[in-house]
CSV table of C-alpha atoms in Angstrom, one decimal:
chain,number,residue,atom,x,y,z
A,38,UNK,CA,-0.1,0.1,0.0
A,39,UNK,CA,1.4,3.5,-1.0
A,40,UNK,CA,1.1,6.4,1.6
A,41,UNK,CA,-1.5,7.9,-0.9
A,42,UNK,CA,-3.8,4.9,-0.7
A,43,UNK,CA,-3.2,4.9,2.9
A,44,UNK,CA,-4.5,8.3,3.3
A,45,UNK,CA,-7.8,7.2,1.9
A,46,UNK,CA,-8.2,4.6,4.5
A,47,UNK,CA,-6.7,6.9,7.3
A,48,UNK,CA,-9.7,9.4,6.5
A,49,UNK,CA,-12.1,6.5,6.2
A,50,UNK,CA,-10.8,5.1,9.9
A,51,UNK,CA,-11.5,8.8,11.3
A,52,UNK,CA,-15.0,8.5,9.7
A,53,UNK,CA,-15.7,4.6,10.7
A,54,UNK,CA,-16.3,4.0,7.2
A,55,UNK,CA,-13.7,1.4,6.5
A,56,UNK,CA,-14.6,-2.1,5.9
A,57,UNK,CA,-12.8,-4.7,8.5
A,58,UNK,CA,-10.4,-5.7,5.7
A,59,UNK,CA,-9.5,-2.1,5.0
A,60,UNK,CA,-8.8,-1.8,8.7
A,61,UNK,CA,-6.8,-4.6,8.8
A,62,UNK,CA,-4.7,-3.4,5.6
A,63,UNK,CA,-4.4,-0.1,7.3
A,64,UNK,CA,-2.9,-1.4,10.5
A,65,UNK,CA,-0.5,-3.5,8.5
A,66,UNK,CA,0.7,-0.3,6.7
A,67,UNK,CA,0.9,1.8,9.9
A,68,UNK,CA,3.1,-0.9,11.7
A,69,UNK,CA,5.6,-0.4,8.9
A,70,UNK,CA,5.2,3.5,8.2
A,71,UNK,CA,6.2,6.2,10.8
A,72,UNK,CA,5.1,9.0,8.3
A,73,UNK,CA,1.5,7.7,8.1
A,74,UNK,CA,1.4,7.2,12.0
A,75,UNK,CA,2.4,10.9,12.1
A,76,UNK,CA,-0.4,11.8,9.8
A,77,UNK,CA,-2.9,9.8,11.4
A,78,UNK,CA,-1.9,11.8,14.5
A,79,UNK,CA,-2.1,15.1,12.7
A,80,UNK,CA,-5.4,14.2,11.3
A,81,UNK,CA,-6.7,13.4,14.6
A,82,UNK,CA,-5.7,16.7,16.1
A,83,UNK,CA,-7.2,18.5,13.1
A,84,UNK,CA,-10.4,16.4,13.6
A,85,UNK,CA,-11.1,18.0,17.1
A,86,UNK,CA,-11.2,21.4,15.5
A,87,UNK,CA,-13.1,20.6,12.5
A,88,UNK,CA,-16.0,19.1,14.4
A,89,UNK,CA,-16.4,21.9,16.7
A,90,UNK,CA,-19.8,23.6,16.2
A,91,UNK,CA,-19.8,27.4,16.0
A,92,UNK,CA,-22.3,29.7,18.0
A,93,UNK,CA,-24.6,31.8,15.7
A,94,UNK,CA,-25.4,35.5,16.5
A,95,UNK,CA,-27.7,36.0,19.0
A,96,UNK,CA,-30.5,37.5,17.0
A,97,UNK,CA,-30.5,34.8,14.3
A,98,UNK,CA,-33.8,33.3,15.5
A,99,UNK,CA,-35.4,36.5,16.2
A,100,UNK,CA,-34.6,37.8,12.7
A,101,UNK,CA,-35.9,34.7,10.8
A,102,UNK,CA,-38.9,34.6,12.8
A,103,UNK,CA,-39.6,38.3,12.0
A,104,UNK,CA,-39.1,37.5,8.1
A,105,UNK,CA,-41.5,34.5,8.6
A,106,UNK,CA,-44.2,36.7,10.3
A,107,UNK,CA,-43.9,39.3,7.6
A,108,UNK,CA,-44.2,36.6,4.9
A,109,UNK,CA,-47.1,35.3,6.3
A,110,UNK,CA,-48.7,38.5,6.6
A,111,UNK,CA,-48.0,39.5,2.9
A,112,UNK,CA,-49.6,36.0,2.0
A,113,UNK,CA,-52.8,36.7,3.8
A,114,UNK,CA,-52.9,40.2,2.3
A,115,UNK,CA,-52.4,38.4,-1.0
A,116,UNK,CA,-55.0,36.2,-0.6
A,117,UNK,CA,-57.6,39.0,0.6
A,118,UNK,CA,-56.7,41.0,-2.6
A,119,UNK,CA,-57.4,38.0,-4.9
A,120,UNK,CA,-60.6,37.4,-3.2
A,121,UNK,CA,-61.3,41.1,-4.0
A,122,UNK,CA,-60.7,40.6,-7.3
A,123,UNK,CA,-62.7,37.4,-7.7
A,124,UNK,CA,-65.7,39.2,-6.2
A,125,UNK,CA,-65.3,42.4,-8.2
A,126,UNK,CA,-65.1,40.0,-11.4
A,127,UNK,CA,-68.4,38.3,-10.2
A,128,UNK,CA,-70.0,41.6,-9.7
A,129,UNK,CA,-68.8,42.9,-13.1
A,130,UNK,CA,-70.3,39.6,-14.8
A,131,UNK,CA,-73.3,40.3,-12.9
A,132,UNK,CA,-73.6,43.9,-13.8
A,133,UNK,CA,-72.9,43.2,-17.6
A,134,UNK,CA,-75.4,40.2,-17.4
A,135,UNK,CA,-77.9,42.6,-16.0
A,136,UNK,CA,-77.0,45.5,-18.4
A,137,UNK,CA,-77.3,43.5,-21.4
A,138,UNK,CA,-80.6,42.4,-20.2
A,139,UNK,CA,-81.4,46.2,-20.1
A,140,UNK,CA,-81.9,46.5,-16.3
A,141,UNK,CA,-79.0,48.7,-15.0
A,142,UNK,CA,-79.3,50.5,-11.9
A,143,UNK,CA,-79.9,48.3,-8.7
A,144,UNK,CA,-77.7,45.3,-9.2
A,145,UNK,CA,-74.6,47.6,-10.1
A,146,UNK,CA,-75.2,49.8,-6.8
A,147,UNK,CA,-75.3,47.0,-4.7
A,148,UNK,CA,-71.6,46.0,-5.7
A,149,UNK,CA,-70.1,49.3,-4.4
A,150,UNK,CA,-67.0,48.8,-6.1
A,151,UNK,CA,-68.4,48.8,-9.6
A,152,UNK,CA,-68.4,52.5,-10.8
A,153,UNK,CA,-71.4,53.6,-12.9
A,154,UNK,CA,-74.3,51.6,-14.2
A,155,UNK,CA,-72.7,49.1,-16.5
A,156,UNK,CA,-74.8,49.0,-19.5
A,157,UNK,CA,-72.3,48.0,-22.1
A,158,UNK,CA,-69.8,45.3,-21.7
A,159,UNK,CA,-66.7,47.5,-22.8
A,160,UNK,CA,-66.8,50.7,-20.5
A,161,UNK,CA,-67.5,48.5,-17.4
A,162,UNK,CA,-64.4,46.4,-18.0
A,163,UNK,CA,-62.4,49.4,-18.6
A,164,UNK,CA,-63.2,51.0,-15.4
A,165,UNK,CA,-62.7,48.0,-13.4
A,166,UNK,CA,-61.3,48.9,-9.7
A,167,UNK,CA,-57.4,48.7,-9.5
A,168,UNK,CA,-57.1,45.4,-7.5
A,169,UNK,CA,-59.1,43.6,-10.1
A,170,UNK,CA,-56.7,45.0,-13.0
A,171,UNK,CA,-53.8,43.8,-10.9
A,172,UNK,CA,-55.1,40.5,-10.4
A,173,UNK,CA,-56.0,40.2,-14.1
A,174,UNK,CA,-52.6,41.3,-15.8
A,175,UNK,CA,-50.9,38.1,-14.9
A,176,UNK,CA,-48.1,39.7,-13.0
A,177,UNK,CA,-49.9,39.5,-9.7
A,178,UNK,CA,-50.7,35.7,-10.4
A,179,UNK,CA,-47.0,35.3,-11.1
A,180,UNK,CA,-45.8,36.8,-7.8
A,181,UNK,CA,-48.4,34.8,-6.2
A,182,UNK,CA,-46.9,31.5,-7.4
A,183,UNK,CA,-43.4,32.4,-7.3
A,184,UNK,CA,-42.6,32.0,-3.5
A,185,UNK,CA,-44.6,28.6,-3.5
A,186,UNK,CA,-42.9,27.3,-6.7
A,187,UNK,CA,-39.4,28.0,-5.6
A,188,UNK,CA,-40.1,26.3,-2.2
A,189,UNK,CA,-41.5,23.4,-3.8
A,190,UNK,CA,-38.4,23.4,-5.9
A,191,UNK,CA,-36.0,23.7,-2.9
A,192,UNK,CA,-38.0,21.2,-0.9
A,193,UNK,CA,-38.1,18.4,-3.5
A,194,UNK,CA,-34.8,19.3,-4.9
A,195,UNK,CA,-36.1,19.2,-8.5
A,196,UNK,CA,-36.6,21.6,-11.3
A,197,UNK,CA,-40.3,22.7,-11.7
A,198,UNK,CA,-41.9,23.9,-15.0
A,199,UNK,CA,-45.2,26.1,-13.8
A,200,UNK,CA,-47.9,25.8,-16.7
A,201,UNK,CA,-51.5,27.1,-16.7
A,202,UNK,CA,-53.0,24.3,-18.3
A,203,UNK,CA,-52.0,20.5,-18.9
A,204,UNK,CA,-50.2,19.8,-22.2
A,205,UNK,CA,-49.7,16.4,-23.8
A,206,UNK,CA,-46.2,15.7,-22.5
A,207,UNK,CA,-47.7,15.2,-19.1
A,208,UNK,CA,-50.2,12.3,-20.2
A,209,UNK,CA,-49.4,9.3,-18.2
A,210,UNK,CA,-47.1,11.0,-15.9
A,211,UNK,CA,-47.7,10.2,-12.3
A,212,UNK,CA,-49.2,13.3,-10.4
A,213,UNK,CA,-50.5,14.4,-7.0
A,214,UNK,CA,-53.0,17.0,-6.0
A,215,UNK,CA,-51.6,19.8,-3.7
A,216,UNK,CA,-53.7,21.6,-1.1
A,217,UNK,CA,-54.5,24.6,-3.3
A,218,UNK,CA,-55.8,22.2,-6.2
A,219,UNK,CA,-52.9,22.5,-8.3
A,220,UNK,CA,-51.3,19.3,-10.0
A,221,UNK,CA,-47.9,18.3,-9.5
A,222,UNK,CA,-46.8,15.8,-12.3
A,223,UNK,CA,-43.5,14.0,-11.9
A,224,UNK,CA,-41.7,14.0,-15.5
A,225,UNK,CA,-39.7,10.9,-16.6
A,226,UNK,CA,-36.6,12.9,-17.7
A,227,UNK,CA,-34.3,15.2,-15.6
A,228,UNK,CA,-34.4,17.8,-18.1
A,229,UNK,CA,-38.2,17.7,-18.6
A,230,UNK,CA,-39.0,20.8,-17.0
A,231,UNK,CA,-36.4,22.9,-18.8
A,232,UNK,CA,-38.0,21.2,-22.0
A,233,UNK,CA,-41.5,22.3,-21.0
A,234,UNK,CA,-40.1,25.8,-20.4
A,235,UNK,CA,-38.5,25.9,-23.7
A,236,UNK,CA,-41.7,24.3,-25.5
A,237,UNK,CA,-44.6,26.2,-23.8
A,238,UNK,CA,-42.8,29.3,-22.1
A,239,UNK,CA,-43.3,27.5,-18.8
A,240,UNK,CA,-41.9,29.7,-16.0
A,241,UNK,CA,-39.0,27.6,-14.7
A,242,UNK,CA,-37.8,27.3,-11.1
A,243,UNK,CA,-34.6,25.4,-9.9
A,244,UNK,CA,-33.5,24.4,-6.5
A,245,UNK,CA,-29.9,25.7,-6.9
A,246,UNK,CA,-28.0,27.2,-9.8
A,247,UNK,CA,-27.0,23.9,-11.3
A,248,UNK,CA,-26.8,22.1,-7.9
A,249,UNK,CA,-27.7,18.6,-7.0
A,250,UNK,CA,-31.0,17.5,-8.3
A,251,UNK,CA,-33.4,14.7,-8.1
A,252,UNK,CA,-35.5,14.8,-11.2
A,253,UNK,CA,-38.1,17.4,-12.8
A,254,UNK,CA,-41.7,18.3,-11.8
A,255,UNK,CA,-44.5,20.2,-13.6
A,256,UNK,CA,-46.9,22.2,-11.7
A,257,UNK,CA,-50.1,22.8,-13.4
A,258,UNK,CA,-51.8,26.0,-11.6
A,259,UNK,CA,-55.2,26.3,-13.6
A,260,UNK,CA,-56.1,30.1,-13.9
B,251,UNK,CA,-44.1,9.6,15.9
B,252,UNK,CA,-40.9,11.4,17.0
B,253,UNK,CA,-41.1,14.7,18.9
B,254,UNK,CA,-39.3,16.2,15.9
B,255,UNK,CA,-41.8,14.7,13.4
B,256,UNK,CA,-44.7,16.4,15.7
B,257,UNK,CA,-42.9,19.8,15.7
B,258,UNK,CA,-42.6,19.4,11.7
B,259,UNK,CA,-46.4,18.5,11.6
B,260,UNK,CA,-47.3,21.7,13.7
B,261,UNK,CA,-44.9,23.9,11.2
B,262,UNK,CA,-46.8,22.5,8.2
B,263,UNK,CA,-50.0,23.7,9.9
B,264,UNK,CA,-48.6,27.0,10.2
B,265,UNK,CA,-47.1,27.1,13.7
B,266,UNK,CA,-44.4,29.8,14.0
B,267,UNK,CA,-43.4,28.7,17.4
B,268,UNK,CA,-42.9,25.2,16.6
B,269,UNK,CA,-40.6,26.3,13.7
B,270,UNK,CA,-38.6,28.3,16.3
B,271,UNK,CA,-38.2,25.0,18.5
B,272,UNK,CA,-36.9,23.3,15.0
B,273,UNK,CA,-34.6,26.2,14.5
B,274,UNK,CA,-33.1,26.1,17.8
B,275,UNK,CA,-32.3,22.4,17.5
B,276,UNK,CA,-30.3,23.0,14.2
B,277,UNK,CA,-29.2,26.7,14.1
B,278,UNK,CA,-25.7,25.6,15.4
B,279,UNK,CA,-25.2,22.9,12.7
B,280,UNK,CA,-26.5,25.3,9.9
B,281,UNK,CA,-24.5,28.2,11.0
B,282,UNK,CA,-21.3,26.4,11.3
B,283,UNK,CA,-21.9,24.8,7.7
B,284,UNK,CA,-22.5,28.3,6.3
B,285,UNK,CA,-19.5,29.8,8.2
B,286,UNK,CA,-17.1,26.7,6.8
B,287,UNK,CA,-18.4,27.5,3.3
B,288,UNK,CA,-18.4,31.3,3.3
B,289,UNK,CA,-15.4,31.8,5.5
B,290,UNK,CA,-17.0,35.0,6.9
B,291,UNK,CA,-19.3,35.4,9.8
B,292,UNK,CA,-21.5,38.3,8.3
B,293,UNK,CA,-22.1,36.1,5.1
B,294,UNK,CA,-22.5,33.0,7.4
B,295,UNK,CA,-25.4,35.0,9.1
B,296,UNK,CA,-27.2,36.0,6.0
B,297,UNK,CA,-26.7,32.4,4.6
B,298,UNK,CA,-28.2,30.8,7.7
B,299,UNK,CA,-31.3,33.0,7.6
B,300,UNK,CA,-31.7,32.4,3.9
B,301,UNK,CA,-31.5,28.6,4.5
B,302,UNK,CA,-34.1,28.8,7.2
B,303,UNK,CA,-36.5,30.9,5.5
B,304,UNK,CA,-36.3,28.5,2.5
B,305,UNK,CA,-36.9,25.7,5.2
B,306,UNK,CA,-39.8,27.4,6.2
B,307,UNK,CA,-41.4,27.7,2.9
B,308,UNK,CA,-40.3,24.3,1.8
B,309,UNK,CA,-41.6,22.3,5.1
B,310,UNK,CA,-45.1,22.5,3.5
B,311,UNK,CA,-43.9,20.4,0.7
B,312,UNK,CA,-41.7,17.9,3.1
B,313,UNK,CA,-43.1,14.5,2.8
B,314,UNK,CA,-40.7,12.7,5.6
B,315,UNK,CA,-39.0,10.9,2.5
B,316,UNK,CA,-35.4,11.8,3.7
B,317,UNK,CA,-34.9,12.5,7.4
B,318,UNK,CA,-35.4,16.0,8.2
B,319,UNK,CA,-31.7,16.8,9.2
B,320,UNK,CA,-30.4,15.6,5.6
B,321,UNK,CA,-33.3,17.6,4.1
B,322,UNK,CA,-32.1,20.8,6.1
B,323,UNK,CA,-28.6,20.2,5.2
B,324,UNK,CA,-29.2,19.7,1.5
B,325,UNK,CA,-31.2,22.8,1.4
B,326,UNK,CA,-28.3,24.5,3.3
B,327,UNK,CA,-25.8,23.1,1.0
B,328,UNK,CA,-27.8,24.5,-2.0
B,329,UNK,CA,-27.7,27.9,-0.8
B,330,UNK,CA,-24.1,27.9,0.2
B,331,UNK,CA,-23.2,26.5,-3.5
B,332,UNK,CA,-25.5,29.2,-4.8
B,333,UNK,CA,-23.4,31.7,-2.8
B,334,UNK,CA,-20.1,30.5,-3.8
B,335,UNK,CA,-21.0,30.6,-7.6
B,336,UNK,CA,-22.4,34.1,-7.4
B,337,UNK,CA,-19.2,34.8,-5.6
B,338,UNK,CA,-17.1,33.3,-8.2
B,339,UNK,CA,-19.0,35.0,-11.2
B,340,UNK,CA,-18.4,38.2,-9.3
B,341,UNK,CA,-14.5,37.6,-8.9
B,342,UNK,CA,-14.0,36.2,-12.6
B,343,UNK,CA,-10.8,38.5,-13.0
B,344,UNK,CA,-9.4,37.6,-9.4
B,345,UNK,CA,-6.3,35.5,-9.2
B,346,UNK,CA,-7.5,32.5,-7.8
B,347,UNK,CA,-6.7,29.3,-10.2
B,348,UNK,CA,-8.0,26.0,-10.3
B,349,UNK,CA,-5.7,23.0,-10.8
B,350,UNK,CA,-6.9,19.9,-13.1
B,351,UNK,CA,-8.5,18.4,-10.0
B,352,UNK,CA,-10.9,21.3,-9.7
B,353,UNK,CA,-9.1,22.4,-6.4
B,354,UNK,CA,-8.1,26.0,-6.0
B,355,UNK,CA,-4.5,26.6,-5.8
B,356,UNK,CA,-2.9,27.1,-2.5
B,357,UNK,CA,-3.0,30.6,-1.3
B,358,UNK,CA,-0.9,32.6,1.2
B,359,UNK,CA,-2.6,32.5,4.7
B,360,UNK,CA,-2.9,35.6,6.6
B,361,UNK,CA,0.1,36.7,8.6
B,362,UNK,CA,-0.3,35.3,12.1
B,363,UNK,CA,1.6,38.2,13.6
B,364,UNK,CA,-1.3,40.5,12.6
B,365,UNK,CA,-3.3,39.1,15.2
B,366,UNK,CA,-4.0,40.7,18.6
B,367,UNK,CA,-1.5,39.5,21.2
B,368,UNK,CA,-4.3,38.6,23.7
B,369,UNK,CA,-5.8,35.9,21.5
B,370,UNK,CA,-5.3,32.5,22.6
B,371,UNK,CA,-3.5,29.5,21.0
B,372,UNK,CA,-6.8,28.1,20.4
B,373,UNK,CA,-8.1,30.8,18.5
B,374,UNK,CA,-5.1,31.1,16.3
B,375,UNK,CA,-5.5,27.2,15.5
B,376,UNK,CA,-8.9,28.0,14.6
B,377,UNK,CA,-8.0,30.9,12.4
B,378,UNK,CA,-5.4,28.9,10.6
B,379,UNK,CA,-7.9,25.8,10.1
B,380,UNK,CA,-10.5,28.4,8.6
B,381,UNK,CA,-7.8,29.9,6.4
B,382,UNK,CA,-6.8,26.5,5.1
B,383,UNK,CA,-10.3,25.5,4.5
B,384,UNK,CA,-10.8,28.4,2.3
B,385,UNK,CA,-8.3,27.3,0.1
B,386,UNK,CA,-10.2,24.1,-0.8
B,387,UNK,CA,-12.6,23.8,-3.7
B,388,UNK,CA,-16.1,24.4,-2.6
B,389,UNK,CA,-17.3,20.8,-3.2
B,390,UNK,CA,-14.5,19.3,-1.2
B,391,UNK,CA,-15.1,21.8,1.5
B,392,UNK,CA,-18.9,20.7,1.6
B,393,UNK,CA,-18.2,17.0,1.6
B,394,UNK,CA,-16.0,17.4,4.6
B,395,UNK,CA,-17.8,19.8,6.3
B,396,UNK,CA,-21.0,17.7,6.0
B,397,UNK,CA,-19.1,14.8,7.5
B,398,UNK,CA,-17.1,16.5,10.3
B,399,UNK,CA,-19.7,19.2,11.4
B,400,UNK,CA,-23.0,17.4,10.5
B,401,UNK,CA,-21.8,13.8,11.3
B,402,UNK,CA,-23.5,12.6,8.1
B,403,UNK,CA,-22.6,9.3,6.6
B,404,UNK,CA,-20.6,9.0,3.2
B,405,UNK,CA,-24.1,7.6,1.9
B,406,UNK,CA,-26.1,10.7,3.0
B,407,UNK,CA,-23.6,12.9,1.8
B,408,UNK,CA,-23.7,11.2,-1.6
B,409,UNK,CA,-27.5,11.6,-1.4
B,410,UNK,CA,-27.0,15.4,-1.0
B,411,UNK,CA,-24.1,15.8,-3.4
B,412,UNK,CA,-25.5,13.5,-5.9
B,413,UNK,CA,-22.2,11.4,-5.7
B,414,UNK,CA,-21.4,7.6,-5.0
B,415,UNK,CA,-20.1,6.9,-1.6
B,416,UNK,CA,-16.9,5.7,-2.8
B,417,UNK,CA,-16.3,9.4,-4.5
B,418,UNK,CA,-17.5,10.9,-1.2
B,419,UNK,CA,-14.7,8.9,0.6
B,420,UNK,CA,-12.0,10.0,-1.7
B,421,UNK,CA,-13.1,13.6,-1.8
B,422,UNK,CA,-13.1,13.7,2.0
B,423,UNK,CA,-9.7,12.0,2.2
B,424,UNK,CA,-8.1,14.4,-0.3
B,425,UNK,CA,-9.7,17.3,1.4
B,426,UNK,CA,-8.0,16.1,5.0
B,427,UNK,CA,-4.7,15.5,3.3
B,428,UNK,CA,-4.7,18.9,1.8
B,429,UNK,CA,-5.7,20.4,4.8
B,430,UNK,CA,-3.1,18.6,6.8
B,431,UNK,CA,-0.6,19.7,4.5
B,432,UNK,CA,-1.2,23.5,4.5
B,433,UNK,CA,-1.6,23.3,8.5
B,434,UNK,CA,1.9,21.5,8.6
B,435,UNK,CA,3.6,24.1,6.2
B,436,UNK,CA,1.9,27.1,8.0
B,437,UNK,CA,2.2,28.2,11.7
B,438,UNK,CA,2.3,25.8,14.7
B,439,UNK,CA,-1.0,24.1,14.2
B,440,UNK,CA,0.6,20.7,15.0
B,441,UNK,CA,3.0,21.8,17.8
B,442,UNK,CA,1.0,20.8,20.6
B,443,UNK,CA,0.0,17.6,19.1
B,444,UNK,CA,3.6,16.4,18.3
B,445,UNK,CA,4.5,16.0,21.6
B,446,UNK,CA,3.2,12.6,21.9
B,447,UNK,CA,4.2,10.9,18.4
B,448,UNK,CA,3.6,7.6,19.0
B,449,UNK,CA,-0.1,8.2,20.3
B,450,UNK,CA,-1.2,7.8,16.5
B,451,UNK,CA,-1.0,4.2,16.7
B,452,UNK,CA,-2.8,3.8,20.0
B,453,UNK,CA,-5.8,5.7,18.1
B,454,UNK,CA,-6.5,2.7,16.1
């Protein structure tokens, strides 16, 4: 055994990862090699320093908890906005429906948020309240999905392509239903999510910039 | 169900306090990993915060398929790898060179004489060690740290780094060998250890 080969076993010895045969071979080498005996001694001394844990700054937990609380509050607010958007949309639909039936006035007034009696489709949509416009322009929807999809990618250690509807490539792939009703498909190929992003312009979320990866997923979030 | 699993379930139900408990169990390990990888306290603090924030977000989707500690260290490792890559991109014109094995070439360690006199030998040893660790290539540093600090098996480290256990073993051995060489060449790291030269054999 060369000293270089012995280093592999010395290190394995420190980690208790050698096989019994490797231990015997190492011992035989050490009985003949003073240099490696010294190396073992130095590695052992180094190990004591290496395994020592450091103490994090005192305010670490506090800072993280503050971030989490803020994020949770923001999430709640976003959901409220989304609700507001949906209610307004329903109100608009109602107003438009009523408008086309030729009955303006009352229905529109009860919604509060919808300005002016909506007699015509176009003007009513154009004057939709701000939060509805925000929800409907696609950007707000994206920012709603973003932290979740990234968290999912980090948690599952996989690339994720986010789609608004199913595509033929997903047919036959195993999937699970998430609590919000989105469908999470497991793709057969590791570069599947990248491919869906290329084909359909799906937003792509990755656990780390080219880091370790355990496969690819597709998240279908219906509009 | 273990106490930890109960805590995780509570976190998944939105319980902030349970997450604080979970953090207190792992903050030292996560912080030490970040410190070894970044080499700076400020960066380590930011990276630790980022890792725990990601853990909070990701726990919703955690399915108990891997042990929680492995899951958390993998997530933290990725945060650190991302950080090192970004740092590398920012320093593309720096003088750091890589040899054919992907390890960064040895750099001069900071002058020990620049330290304040009141610092103890122990602190000096630690400083030497940290300086030496920073000369290792990021992935070698990570494999060694996951072993030494987090006490993970070669198999678990292999899962995190997508490597075979045999490759993990050789990476860790080479990282140790290189560290030892640097520390033997610089300063007096092994002075106290060398007083009992024959003890090495007894350790077996």
